[in-house]
Amino acid sequence: MEKDLSQFIRNKAFLDKIVSAEEAASWIKDGMNLGMSGFTLFGEPKVFPKALSERGKKEKFKVNVYTGASLGPAADQAMAEADIVNLRVPYQANPVMRKKINSGEMYYIDQHLSHTAEEVRKGTLGKIDYAIIEAAAITEDGLIIPTGSVGNSPIFVEKAENVIIEVNISAPRAYEGLHDIFIQKEQGERKDIPLYKVDDRIGEIGIRVNPEKVRGVIISEEPDIPSPLLEPNEETQAIADHLIDFLNKEVEEGRLPISLAPLQSGVGSVANAVLKNMKDAQFRDVVVHSEVLQDGIFDLIDAGIVKFASGTAFSLSKKRVDSLAEDLEKYKGKIMFRPQEISNNPEVIRRLGVISFNTALEVDIYGNVNSTHVSGTHIMNGIGGSGDFARNARITIFVTPSLAKGGAISAIVPFVSHVDHTEHDVDVIITEQGYADLRGLPPVKRAEKIIEIAHPTYRPQLRAYFEEAKEKVGGQTPHILEKAFSFHQHYKEKGTMLFEQPEEVK
Amino acid sequence: MEKDLSQFIRNKAFLDKIVSAEEAASWIKDGMNLGMSGFTLFGEPKVFPKALSERGKKEKFKVNVYTGASLGPAADQAMAEADIVNLRVPYQANPVMRKKINSGEMYYIDQHLSHTAEEVRKGTLGKIDYAIIEAAAITEDGLIIPTGSVGNSPIFVEKAENVIIEVNISAPRAYEGLHDIFIQKEQGERKDIPLYKVDDRIGEIGIRVNPEKVRGVIISEEPDIPSPLLEPNEETQAIADHLIDFLNKEVEEGRLPISLAPLQSGVGSVANAVLKNMKDAQFRDVVVHSEVLQDGIFDLIDAGIVKFASGTAFSLSKKRVDSLAEDLEKYKGKIMFRPQEISNNPEVIRRLGVISFNTALEVDIYGNVNSTHVSGTHIMNGIGGSGDFARNARITIFVTPSLAKGGAISAIVPFVSHVDHTEHDVDVIITEQGYADLRGLPPVKRAEKIIEIAHPTYRPQLRAYFEEAKEKVGGQTPHILEKAFSFHQHYKEKGTMLFEQPEEVK
Ligand SMILES: CC(C)(COP(=O)(O)OP(=O)(O)OC[C@H]1O[C@@H](n2cnc3c(N)ncnc32)[C@H](O)[C@@H]1OP(=O)(O)O)[C@@H](O)C(=O)NCCC(=O)NCCS
Ligand SMILES: CC(C)(COP(=O)(O)OP(=O)(O)OC[C@H]1O[C@@H](n2cnc3c(N)ncnc32)[C@H](O)[C@@H]1OP(=O)(O)O)[C@@H](O)C(=O)NCCC(=O)NCCS
């Protein structure tokens, strides 16, 4: 390491605490609760979890790992492979870890992302033995400057008995000034979150830490981890088009101004396609109040469509990671990261009147949404912030291609095999077939609209279910319980949800 | 009418607008949207809906009826019987109306009670043609003083094209001063709801109305409608005992002070039993931040346990209705009613850190809750405010007797036939068998706890399902979809959920 560390660790007390990752890892005891920075691969400690995982290969111990959201290969995957995780909270998205969870080899609590900080505050998850936080710098007065995410780091630092800071000297210097760290008091002792406009600064640029709790400072040079860039395909493009159509109609009918309302977009291919599409849309001076900021945001700022974007984390492709240092300078004052407790807070989302769109795994004919469980049992990632936004948004949109697995699965089913979002919280559903605007409709009228945006091959069998349910059972929400999972059942037995192969498949 | 009306209608402009209920009813046109006051039988207009229903017997028309929550015999039942309701929003609890909804003769949108005002503001429910509001008085400067509920009256009055005020001259005069009417601006233009302590006064004592919109004033003398008093039985008593045990443990372990945290309690027999039980508990200076205030509150104030209670409506027995005029004087300054958008607002519930308990119809082994749909299809009442509280509370508790229909139904099932509250939002479940504290537990560990509080006759078959699901299917949330509704199926076919009659039933 050639660089002058005092440029990064500008407070002497912290310079004295530098230790190796191995040493820090050796402090961790079996059964401890670790609070780690990191959210969608960005901002996670990288050398500490690797060292801990290495230790795990030689020594038998398990820890509980709490984070902002998903960590990457150096953390979630390494720890899962080393088999050192007992319980993981509140979100993950790593294939290796996912497998361990679904095979029962480790525990996982899938939690609303705005709830975790409250759970830590209340002690429901036990005390935090160690907080391990990636930092771009430690300031003169001892503030920890986060890197590409804030997540739950502030609450972990506040509540932890010990803090380990992983200073990443390869992180862009311009991270400093990008964050807005606002800490809430206990429930019952707090006032409001004074965030009235998306670009209001309400907190400090870094995380305040009691220096006495800082047991070690680790130096890292591991770069930010890029996410795969998901280029739009025909399907995601069509979904994006319908979404823009829907928003255009809202503007035309006077329900939204040309600046829309603060936007939240989920992660993944559809979200990226939408952001791409927006470049050619009529919207102007849009603000973004999201969880994750993806590549598309920068282009929209360049195009003059978005004027300010806040979130709790980046999720960027290789191209953007490579130019991040310059970009952070370029977009200074137009981007801000807050704790996920603030970005995802019901108070803020509802006050601002966010328009939210997230991806569903499956949706049922009444508009209940499964975001997490394949076949109702095996977790994909987790609910993430989708519930925080869905419940409190001004308009709640879920998007999904109408088919999965090459047509063997219909994303629209009679009854979702797992419910993450109830019909009460879902306003609009979009597939490549079109959009179903469910606002102001009772269940049986919702079903009519939803069946219309199923794939044509599945519409007949969905309609048959719905008609039979209305006729034979009736009620506010007609169902035939013994056939509610007949699509899933058919898929399990025959490898397809399609009851009969149609003559001509569209 | 012997009374001097100018005592009640203290602004001359309104005195000039007195009309008969029949005349006011004649203004209503087919297809109109009516916003009515009223919540759990209290504070609803009484003579207007009756007159409208009478007109409906002679003339064919339908209206959409939006309210705070459930109305009583004079309104919901009369209108359902006269068949004049096309769509009802957001809650009802009347047996006659329920039947019409479930038979498909009328539409019903079952909505989070904190959401309706936003929907009206956004226009999702169309414009409000008439607001019909019961009042205890109209003040000199034209404020409408509500009676025993606030509900959605403020937003209806604000947004309606026309307002009809039903002044109830038999209502206690002491209603004046009991209300705290705070109006929010549009999303994106509002600041916070400045309610930091339950007893903060943040608004006016009445609803401001543009006098030009007031088309008529009707005089009524119909008394408040009492709710049936539900005396505790052995079962509800046992549930109440477990709830108090749970709270005691929270206090003992230092997670709650002796004043607990603001309490919300659902309506019905269990809620009443809990309130009764609390009289002998150790808690002191408790505040209540609830939706509905029932009889028990007064006794708790008398006992020095509760020091302040806020809600959006009363739900009182005959005994309390009879003494209401004196009671309102006696409890002045200790009781307050706010719009349901405020009482049930996520911002407020989360900030205050409310402890919430509500009743479930059924609960599944992972802690998902059905509050609304019998057998997944037929609506009972609606989700009401249970979701507003469950999602945002500090501790979310659902209570239910472990059995229904004399043991033919287990309230604990493998998979709930309708999901109103997902496992993410449920912390504790209580039956007469005990409590299951699910906080900090992953799904498979939740199931262990929940099966233990099922009725002993059902535990073996629940355990058999769970073990088979873990073994044969596995995953984060093990299920066997083809058997998920086997309990419901058995009930439908055999009249009981019990697969085998046990030798000796406890
Ligand atoms: C739902 C979610 C998994 C979709 O992600 P995505 O990358 O857009 O989805 P994909 O279309 O690539 O599907 C992912 C996988 O699920 C499979 N899948 C999709 N729908 C399915 C269904 N109904 N049944 C079974 N499998 C399905 C796909 O085939 C694909 O499988 P593969 O990885 O084996 O190819 C993802 O958005 C998510 O985790 N959401 C929950 C959290 C959230 O909403 N966060 C937003 C931030 S607030
Ligand atoms: C869930 C709810 C219906 C329970 O009400 P309650 O009066 O305590 O319940 P009861 O035990 O009397 O049950 C009501 C009926 O449902 C039946 N029932 C209960 N559990 C059942 C089940 N699992 N399956 C089928 N029927 C069931 C009972 O037998 C009873 O039927 P009956 O009227 O024919 O005798 C009621 O609390 C409710 O509507 N909740 C939703 C709204 C809410 O929570 N509001 C709270 C304010 S924030």
Coordinates of C-alpha atoms in Angstrom, one line a residue, chain A:
Chain A
M1 CA 0.0 0.0 0.0
E2 CA 1.6 3.1 -1.3
K3 CA -1.0 5.6 -0.4
D4 CA -0.7 7.8 2.6
L5 CA -3.3 6.4 4.9
S6 CA -3.8 9.6 6.8
Q7 CA -5.5 11.0 3.8
F8 CA -8.2 8.4 4.3
I9 CA -8.1 8.1 8.1
R10 CA -7.9 11.7 9.0
N11 CA -8.4 11.2 12.8
K12 CA -5.3 10.0 14.6
A13 CA -7.1 7.9 17.1
F14 CA -8.4 5.7 14.3
L15 CA -5.0 5.4 12.6
D16 CA -3.7 3.8 15.7
K17 CA -6.2 1.0 15.5
I18 CA -5.2 -0.5 12.2
V19 CA -5.2 -4.3 12.3
S20 CA -5.2 -7.0 9.7
A21 CA -8.4 -8.5 8.6
E22 CA -7.3 -11.9 10.0
E23 CA -6.8 -10.4 13.4
A24 CA -10.2 -8.7 13.3
A25 CA -11.8 -11.9 12.2
S26 CA -10.2 -13.7 15.1
W27 CA -12.2 -11.6 17.6
I28 CA -15.5 -13.1 16.4
K29 CA -16.9 -15.8 18.7
D30 CA -19.4 -18.5 17.9
G31 CA -22.9 -17.3 18.2
M32 CA -22.2 -13.6 17.8
N33 CA -24.4 -11.1 15.9
L34 CA -22.6 -9.2 13.2
G35 CA -24.1 -6.0 11.7
M36 CA -22.5 -5.4 8.3
S37 CA -22.7 -2.6 5.9
G38 CA -23.7 -3.4 2.3
F39 CA -26.7 -3.3 0.0
T40 CA -27.1 -4.9 -3.4
L41 CA -23.3 -5.6 -3.5
F42 CA -22.3 -2.0 -2.9
G43 CA -20.7 -0.8 0.2
E44 CA -20.1 -4.1 1.8
P45 CA -16.9 -4.9 3.8
K46 CA -14.9 -7.2 1.5
V47 CA -11.7 -8.3 3.2
F48 CA -13.2 -8.9 6.7
P49 CA -15.8 -11.4 5.6
K50 CA -13.2 -13.2 3.4
A51 CA -10.9 -13.5 6.4
L52 CA -13.8 -14.7 8.6
S53 CA -14.7 -17.2 6.0
E54 CA -11.2 -18.4 5.8
R55 CA -11.1 -18.9 9.5
G56 CA -14.4 -20.8 9.2
K57 CA -12.7 -23.4 7.0
K58 CA -10.4 -24.3 9.8
E59 CA -12.5 -23.7 12.8
K60 CA -16.1 -24.5 13.6
F61 CA -18.2 -21.5 14.5
K62 CA -21.4 -19.8 13.3
V63 CA -22.5 -16.2 13.4
N64 CA -25.7 -14.3 12.7
V65 CA -25.3 -11.8 9.9
Y66 CA -27.4 -8.7 9.6
T67 CA -27.0 -6.3 6.8
G68 CA -28.7 -3.6 4.8
A69 CA -29.6 -6.0 2.0
S70 CA -27.8 -8.4 -0.3
L71 CA -24.0 -8.8 -0.2
G72 CA -21.8 -10.1 -3.0
P73 CA -19.4 -13.0 -3.6
A74 CA -16.8 -11.8 -1.2
A75 CA -19.3 -11.7 1.7
D76 CA -22.5 -13.7 1.4
Q77 CA -21.2 -16.3 -1.0
A78 CA -17.9 -16.7 0.9
M79 CA -19.6 -17.0 4.2
A80 CA -22.2 -19.4 2.9
E81 CA -19.5 -21.6 1.3
A82 CA -17.6 -21.6 4.6
D83 CA -20.8 -22.5 6.4
I84 CA -20.3 -20.0 9.1
V85 CA -23.8 -18.4 9.0
N86 CA -26.5 -19.5 11.3
L87 CA -29.0 -16.8 10.6
R88 CA -29.1 -14.2 7.9
V89 CA -31.3 -11.0 8.1
P90 CA -33.0 -9.2 6.2
Y91 CA -32.3 -9.8 2.5
Q92 CA -29.9 -11.9 0.3
A93 CA -29.7 -12.6 -3.3
N94 CA -26.8 -14.9 -3.6
P95 CA -27.3 -18.3 -5.4
V96 CA -25.0 -20.2 -3.0
M97 CA -26.6 -18.8 0.1
R98 CA -30.1 -19.2 -1.4
K99 CA -29.4 -22.9 -1.8
K100 CA -28.2 -23.3 1.8
I101 CA -31.3 -21.5 3.0
N102 CA -33.7 -23.6 1.0
S103 CA -32.0 -26.8 2.0
G104 CA -32.4 -25.9 5.7
E105 CA -28.6 -25.6 6.3
M106 CA -29.0 -22.0 7.5
Y107 CA -31.8 -19.8 8.7
Y108 CA -33.1 -16.7 7.1
I109 CA -35.5 -14.0 8.1
D110 CA -36.9 -12.2 5.1
Q111 CA -37.9 -8.8 6.5
H112 CA -39.2 -5.4 5.3
L113 CA -36.1 -3.4 4.8
S114 CA -37.4 -0.5 6.7
H115 CA -38.1 -2.7 9.7
T116 CA -34.6 -4.1 10.5
A117 CA -33.3 -0.9 12.1
E118 CA -36.4 -0.9 14.5
E119 CA -35.8 -4.5 15.3
V120 CA -32.2 -3.8 16.2
R121 CA -33.3 -0.8 18.3
K122 CA -35.9 -2.9 20.1
G123 CA -33.4 -5.7 20.7
T124 CA -35.6 -8.3 18.9
L125 CA -32.5 -9.6 17.0
G126 CA -30.3 -9.6 20.1
K127 CA -27.4 -7.2 20.7
I128 CA -25.0 -6.4 17.9
D129 CA -21.7 -7.7 19.0
Y130 CA -19.7 -6.3 16.1
A131 CA -20.6 -3.8 13.4
I132 CA -18.3 -4.1 10.4
I133 CA -18.6 -1.1 8.1
E134 CA -16.9 -0.2 4.8
A135 CA -15.8 3.4 4.7
A136 CA -14.4 5.7 2.1
A137 CA -12.8 7.7 4.8
I138 CA -12.8 8.6 8.5
T139 CA -13.0 12.4 8.9
E140 CA -11.0 14.6 11.3
D141 CA -13.9 14.5 13.8
G142 CA -14.3 10.8 13.5
L143 CA -17.3 10.5 11.1
I144 CA -17.4 7.3 9.1
I145 CA -17.9 8.2 5.4
P146 CA -19.8 5.2 3.8
T147 CA -19.1 4.1 0.3
G148 CA -21.8 3.1 -2.2
S149 CA -24.5 2.3 0.3
V150 CA -25.8 3.4 3.7
G151 CA -28.2 0.6 4.4
N152 CA -28.4 -0.2 8.1
S153 CA -24.9 0.9 9.0
P154 CA -25.9 3.9 11.2
I155 CA -28.0 1.7 13.5
F156 CA -25.4 -1.0 13.6
V157 CA -22.7 1.5 14.6
E158 CA -25.0 3.0 17.2
K159 CA -26.0 -0.2 18.8
A160 CA -22.9 -2.4 18.4
E161 CA -20.7 -3.2 21.3
N162 CA -17.7 -3.1 19.0
V163 CA -17.1 -1.5 15.6
I164 CA -14.7 -2.6 12.9
I165 CA -14.2 -0.1 10.1
E166 CA -12.9 -1.4 6.8
V167 CA -11.4 1.6 5.0
N168 CA -11.5 1.1 1.3
I169 CA -8.7 3.2 -0.1
S170 CA -9.7 2.4 -3.7
A171 CA -13.1 3.9 -3.2
P172 CA -13.8 7.2 -5.0
R173 CA -13.0 10.2 -2.8
A174 CA -16.1 11.8 -4.0
Y175 CA -18.2 9.5 -1.9
E176 CA -17.7 12.1 0.8
G177 CA -20.6 14.5 0.8
L178 CA -23.0 12.1 -1.0
H179 CA -24.6 10.7 2.2
D180 CA -27.3 12.2 4.4
I181 CA -27.2 10.3 7.7
F182 CA -30.3 10.9 9.9
I183 CA -30.7 8.9 13.0
Q184 CA -34.1 8.4 14.7
K185 CA -34.6 8.2 18.4
E186 CA -36.5 5.4 20.1
Q187 CA -40.1 5.0 19.3
G188 CA -42.2 7.3 21.5
E189 CA -39.3 9.7 21.9
R190 CA -38.9 10.8 18.4
K191 CA -40.4 13.6 16.3
D192 CA -40.8 13.5 12.6
I193 CA -38.4 12.7 9.9
P194 CA -38.0 16.2 8.5
L195 CA -37.8 15.1 4.9
Y196 CA -40.4 17.1 2.9
K197 CA -38.7 17.2 -0.5
V198 CA -36.5 14.5 -1.9
D199 CA -33.5 16.8 -2.0
D200 CA -33.8 18.1 1.6
R201 CA -30.6 17.4 3.5
I202 CA -31.6 16.3 7.0
G203 CA -28.5 14.7 8.5
E204 CA -24.8 14.5 8.5
I205 CA -22.4 13.4 5.8
G206 CA -21.1 10.5 7.8
I207 CA -21.9 8.1 10.6
R208 CA -21.0 9.3 14.1
V209 CA -19.2 6.6 16.1
N210 CA -18.1 6.5 19.7
P211 CA -14.3 6.0 19.1
E212 CA -14.0 3.9 22.2
K213 CA -16.2 1.2 20.6
V214 CA -13.9 1.1 17.5
R215 CA -11.8 -2.0 18.1
G216 CA -10.1 -2.1 14.7
V217 CA -9.6 -0.4 11.4
I218 CA -8.9 -2.6 8.4
I219 CA -7.4 -1.4 5.1
S220 CA -9.0 -2.6 1.9
E221 CA -8.4 -2.0 -1.7
E222 CA -11.1 -4.2 -3.1
P223 CA -13.1 -2.3 -5.8
D224 CA -16.9 -1.9 -5.8
I225 CA -18.7 -4.9 -7.3
P226 CA -20.5 -4.3 -10.5
S227 CA -23.9 -5.8 -11.1
P228 CA -24.6 -7.6 -14.4
L229 CA -26.0 -5.1 -16.9
L230 CA -29.4 -6.4 -18.1
E231 CA -30.1 -5.1 -21.6
P232 CA -33.8 -4.8 -22.5
N233 CA -35.2 -7.6 -24.5
E234 CA -38.5 -7.6 -26.4
E235 CA -40.5 -8.6 -23.3
T236 CA -39.0 -6.1 -20.9
Q237 CA -39.2 -3.5 -23.5
A238 CA -42.9 -4.1 -24.0
I239 CA -43.5 -3.9 -20.2
A240 CA -41.6 -0.7 -20.1
D241 CA -43.7 0.7 -22.9
H242 CA -46.9 -0.2 -21.1
L243 CA -45.6 1.5 -17.9
I244 CA -44.8 4.7 -19.8
D245 CA -48.3 4.5 -21.5
F246 CA -49.9 4.2 -18.1
L247 CA -47.9 7.2 -16.7
N248 CA -48.7 9.2 -19.8
K249 CA -52.4 8.6 -19.3
E250 CA -52.2 9.7 -15.7
V251 CA -50.6 13.0 -16.9
E252 CA -53.2 13.4 -19.7
E253 CA -56.0 12.9 -17.3
G254 CA -54.6 15.4 -14.9
R255 CA -53.9 13.0 -12.1
L256 CA -50.1 13.6 -12.3
P257 CA -48.1 16.6 -13.5
I258 CA -45.4 16.3 -16.1
S259 CA -42.8 15.9 -13.3
L260 CA -44.9 12.9 -12.1
A261 CA -44.2 12.1 -8.5
P262 CA -41.1 10.8 -6.8
L263 CA -40.3 7.5 -8.5
Q264 CA -39.1 4.3 -6.9
S265 CA -38.0 1.5 -9.1
G266 CA -37.1 -2.0 -8.3
V267 CA -33.9 -3.7 -9.4
G268 CA -33.5 -6.0 -12.4
S269 CA -34.1 -6.1 -16.1
V270 CA -37.5 -4.6 -16.2
A271 CA -36.5 -1.7 -14.0
N272 CA -33.5 -1.0 -16.3
A273 CA -35.7 -1.2 -19.4
V274 CA -38.1 1.3 -17.9
L275 CA -35.3 3.7 -17.0
K276 CA -33.9 3.4 -20.5
N277 CA -37.3 4.0 -22.1
M278 CA -37.9 7.1 -20.0
K279 CA -35.2 8.9 -21.9
D280 CA -37.6 9.4 -24.8
A281 CA -40.7 10.1 -22.6
Q282 CA -42.3 13.5 -22.1
F283 CA -41.6 13.7 -18.4
R284 CA -39.5 16.6 -17.0
D285 CA -37.9 17.5 -13.7
V286 CA -38.7 14.1 -12.2
V287 CA -37.3 13.3 -8.8
V288 CA -36.4 9.8 -7.7
H289 CA -36.9 8.5 -4.2
S290 CA -35.8 5.0 -4.5
E291 CA -34.0 2.3 -2.7
V292 CA -31.4 1.4 -5.3
L293 CA -30.0 3.7 -8.0
Q294 CA -29.1 1.8 -11.2
D295 CA -27.2 2.9 -14.3
G296 CA -30.2 4.3 -16.0
I297 CA -30.5 7.2 -13.5
F298 CA -27.3 8.8 -14.8
D299 CA -28.6 8.8 -18.3
L300 CA -31.9 10.3 -17.2
I301 CA -30.1 13.1 -15.4
D302 CA -28.1 13.7 -18.5
A303 CA -31.3 13.8 -20.6
G304 CA -32.7 16.5 -18.3
I305 CA -35.6 14.2 -17.3
V306 CA -34.5 13.5 -13.7
K307 CA -33.3 16.4 -11.6
F308 CA -32.5 14.6 -8.4
A309 CA -32.2 11.0 -7.2
S310 CA -32.0 9.6 -3.7
G311 CA -31.7 6.1 -2.5
T312 CA -29.8 4.0 0.0
A313 CA -27.4 2.2 -2.4
F314 CA -26.0 2.0 -5.9
S315 CA -26.3 -1.0 -8.1
L316 CA -24.1 -0.3 -11.1
S317 CA -22.8 -2.1 -14.1
K318 CA -19.1 -2.5 -14.8
K319 CA -19.1 0.4 -17.2
R320 CA -20.4 2.7 -14.5
V321 CA -18.2 1.3 -11.8
D322 CA -15.2 2.1 -14.0
S323 CA -16.2 5.8 -14.4
L324 CA -17.6 6.2 -10.9
A325 CA -14.9 8.5 -9.5
E326 CA -15.6 11.0 -12.3
D327 CA -19.3 10.5 -12.2
L328 CA -19.6 11.2 -8.5
E329 CA -18.0 14.6 -9.1
K330 CA -20.2 15.2 -12.1
Y331 CA -23.4 14.3 -10.4
K332 CA -22.6 15.9 -7.1
G333 CA -25.6 17.6 -5.6
K334 CA -28.0 15.5 -7.7
I335 CA -27.6 12.2 -5.9
M336 CA -28.0 11.4 -2.2
F337 CA -27.9 8.2 -0.1
R338 CA -29.8 7.8 3.2
P339 CA -30.2 5.1 5.7
Q340 CA -32.7 2.5 4.4
E341 CA -34.8 3.2 7.5
I342 CA -35.3 6.7 6.0
S343 CA -35.4 5.9 2.2
N344 CA -38.0 3.1 2.9
N345 CA -39.8 4.7 5.7
P346 CA -43.6 4.7 5.4
E347 CA -43.8 8.2 6.8
V348 CA -41.6 9.5 4.0
I349 CA -43.0 7.4 1.2
R350 CA -46.5 8.3 2.0
R351 CA -45.8 12.0 2.5
L352 CA -44.0 12.3 -0.8
G353 CA -46.5 10.3 -2.6
V354 CA -44.1 8.0 -4.4
I355 CA -44.9 6.1 -7.5
S356 CA -43.5 2.6 -6.9
F357 CA -42.7 -0.2 -9.3
N358 CA -41.3 -3.5 -8.4
T359 CA -41.1 -7.0 -10.0
A360 CA -43.4 -9.8 -9.0
L361 CA -42.6 -13.5 -9.4
E362 CA -46.3 -14.3 -9.6
V363 CA -49.6 -12.5 -9.3
D364 CA -53.1 -13.9 -8.8
I365 CA -56.3 -13.1 -10.4
Y366 CA -57.3 -10.8 -7.5
G367 CA -54.0 -9.0 -7.5
N368 CA -52.1 -10.6 -4.6
V369 CA -48.4 -10.7 -5.3
N370 CA -45.7 -13.2 -4.6
S371 CA -42.3 -11.5 -4.8
T372 CA -40.2 -14.1 -3.0
H373 CA -41.1 -17.8 -3.0
V374 CA -40.8 -20.1 -6.0
S375 CA -43.7 -22.6 -5.8
G376 CA -44.6 -21.1 -2.4
T377 CA -41.7 -22.8 -0.7
H378 CA -38.2 -21.9 -2.0
I379 CA -37.0 -18.4 -1.4
M380 CA -35.6 -16.5 -4.4
N381 CA -34.3 -13.3 -2.7
G382 CA -36.6 -11.7 -0.3
I383 CA -39.4 -9.1 0.0
G384 CA -36.7 -6.4 0.3
G385 CA -38.2 -2.9 0.2
S386 CA -41.1 -3.8 -2.0
G387 CA -43.5 -3.9 0.9
D388 CA -42.4 -0.6 2.3
F389 CA -43.1 1.0 -1.0
A390 CA -46.1 -1.0 -2.1
R391 CA -48.1 -0.3 1.0
N392 CA -47.4 3.4 1.2
A393 CA -47.0 4.6 -2.4
R394 CA -49.3 6.9 -4.2
I395 CA -49.5 4.4 -7.0
T396 CA -48.2 0.9 -6.6
I397 CA -47.2 -1.0 -9.7
F398 CA -46.0 -4.6 -10.0
V399 CA -44.5 -5.8 -13.3
T400 CA -43.7 -9.3 -14.5
P401 CA -43.4 -11.0 -17.8
S402 CA -46.6 -13.1 -18.2
L403 CA -44.6 -16.3 -18.7
A404 CA -41.6 -17.9 -17.1
K405 CA -39.5 -21.0 -18.0
G406 CA -40.2 -20.7 -21.6
G407 CA -44.0 -20.7 -21.2
A408 CA -44.2 -23.6 -18.8
I409 CA -45.1 -21.2 -16.0
S410 CA -47.8 -18.5 -16.1
A411 CA -47.0 -15.6 -13.8
I412 CA -50.7 -15.1 -13.5
V413 CA -52.3 -17.9 -11.4
P414 CA -55.6 -18.4 -9.6
F415 CA -54.0 -18.2 -6.2
V416 CA -50.4 -17.1 -5.5
S417 CA -48.4 -19.8 -3.7
H418 CA -47.1 -17.3 -1.3
V419 CA -48.4 -13.8 -0.5
D420 CA -46.0 -10.9 0.0
H421 CA -48.4 -8.1 -1.0
T422 CA -52.1 -8.4 -0.6
E423 CA -54.7 -7.0 -3.1
H424 CA -55.1 -4.0 -0.7
D425 CA -51.6 -2.8 -1.7
V426 CA -51.5 -3.4 -5.4
D427 CA -52.9 -0.8 -7.8
V428 CA -51.5 -1.7 -11.2
I429 CA -50.1 -4.9 -12.7
I430 CA -48.1 -4.8 -16.0
T431 CA -47.0 -7.7 -18.2
E432 CA -45.8 -7.5 -21.8
Q433 CA -49.5 -8.0 -22.7
G434 CA -50.6 -4.7 -21.2
Y435 CA -51.5 -3.1 -18.0
A436 CA -54.3 -3.8 -15.6
D437 CA -55.4 -0.7 -13.7
L438 CA -57.1 -2.1 -10.6
R439 CA -57.7 1.1 -8.7
G440 CA -61.2 1.6 -7.4
L441 CA -62.2 -2.0 -8.4
P442 CA -63.7 -4.8 -6.2
P443 CA -62.1 -8.2 -6.5
V444 CA -64.3 -9.7 -9.2
K445 CA -63.7 -6.7 -11.5
R446 CA -60.0 -6.9 -10.7
A447 CA -60.0 -10.5 -11.9
E448 CA -61.5 -9.5 -15.3
K449 CA -58.6 -7.0 -15.9
I450 CA -55.9 -9.3 -14.6
I451 CA -56.9 -12.2 -16.8
E452 CA -56.7 -10.0 -19.8
I453 CA -53.0 -9.4 -19.3
A454 CA -52.1 -13.0 -18.8
H455 CA -50.5 -14.7 -21.7
P456 CA -53.1 -15.7 -24.3
T457 CA -52.3 -19.4 -23.9
Y458 CA -53.2 -19.2 -20.2
R459 CA -56.3 -16.9 -20.5
P460 CA -58.8 -19.7 -21.2
Q461 CA -57.8 -21.8 -18.2
L462 CA -57.7 -18.7 -15.9
R463 CA -61.1 -17.7 -17.1
A464 CA -62.5 -21.2 -16.6
Y465 CA -61.2 -21.2 -13.0
F466 CA -62.7 -17.8 -12.3
E467 CA -66.1 -18.6 -13.9
E468 CA -66.3 -21.9 -12.0
A469 CA -65.4 -20.2 -8.7
K470 CA -68.0 -17.5 -9.2
E471 CA -70.7 -20.0 -10.1
K472 CA -70.0 -22.8 -7.6
V473 CA -68.6 -20.9 -4.6
G474 CA -69.2 -17.2 -5.0
G475 CA -68.4 -14.7 -2.3
Q476 CA -66.5 -11.5 -2.3
T477 CA -63.4 -13.3 -3.6
P478 CA -64.5 -16.4 -5.4
H479 CA -62.1 -19.4 -5.2
I480 CA -62.3 -23.1 -5.4
L481 CA -59.7 -24.0 -2.8
E482 CA -59.1 -27.5 -4.1
K483 CA -58.2 -26.1 -7.5
A484 CA -56.5 -22.9 -6.2
F485 CA -53.1 -24.4 -6.8
S486 CA -54.0 -26.5 -9.8
F487 CA -51.6 -24.6 -12.0
H488 CA -48.7 -25.2 -9.7
Q489 CA -49.7 -28.8 -9.3
H490 CA -49.8 -29.4 -13.0
Y491 CA -46.4 -27.8 -13.4
K492 CA -45.0 -30.1 -10.7
E493 CA -46.5 -33.2 -12.3
K494 CA -46.3 -32.4 -16.0
G495 CA -43.6 -29.8 -16.2
T496 CA -46.0 -27.2 -17.4
M497 CA -48.9 -25.2 -16.0
L498 CA -50.7 -25.5 -19.4
F499 CA -53.6 -28.0 -19.0
E500 CA -53.9 -28.5 -22.8
Q501 CA -51.4 -27.6 -25.5
P502 CA -53.2 -25.1 -27.7
E503 CA -53.3 -25.7 -31.5
E504 CA -51.4 -22.6 -32.3
V505 CA -49.2 -20.9 -29.7
K506 CA -48.9 -17.2 -30.1

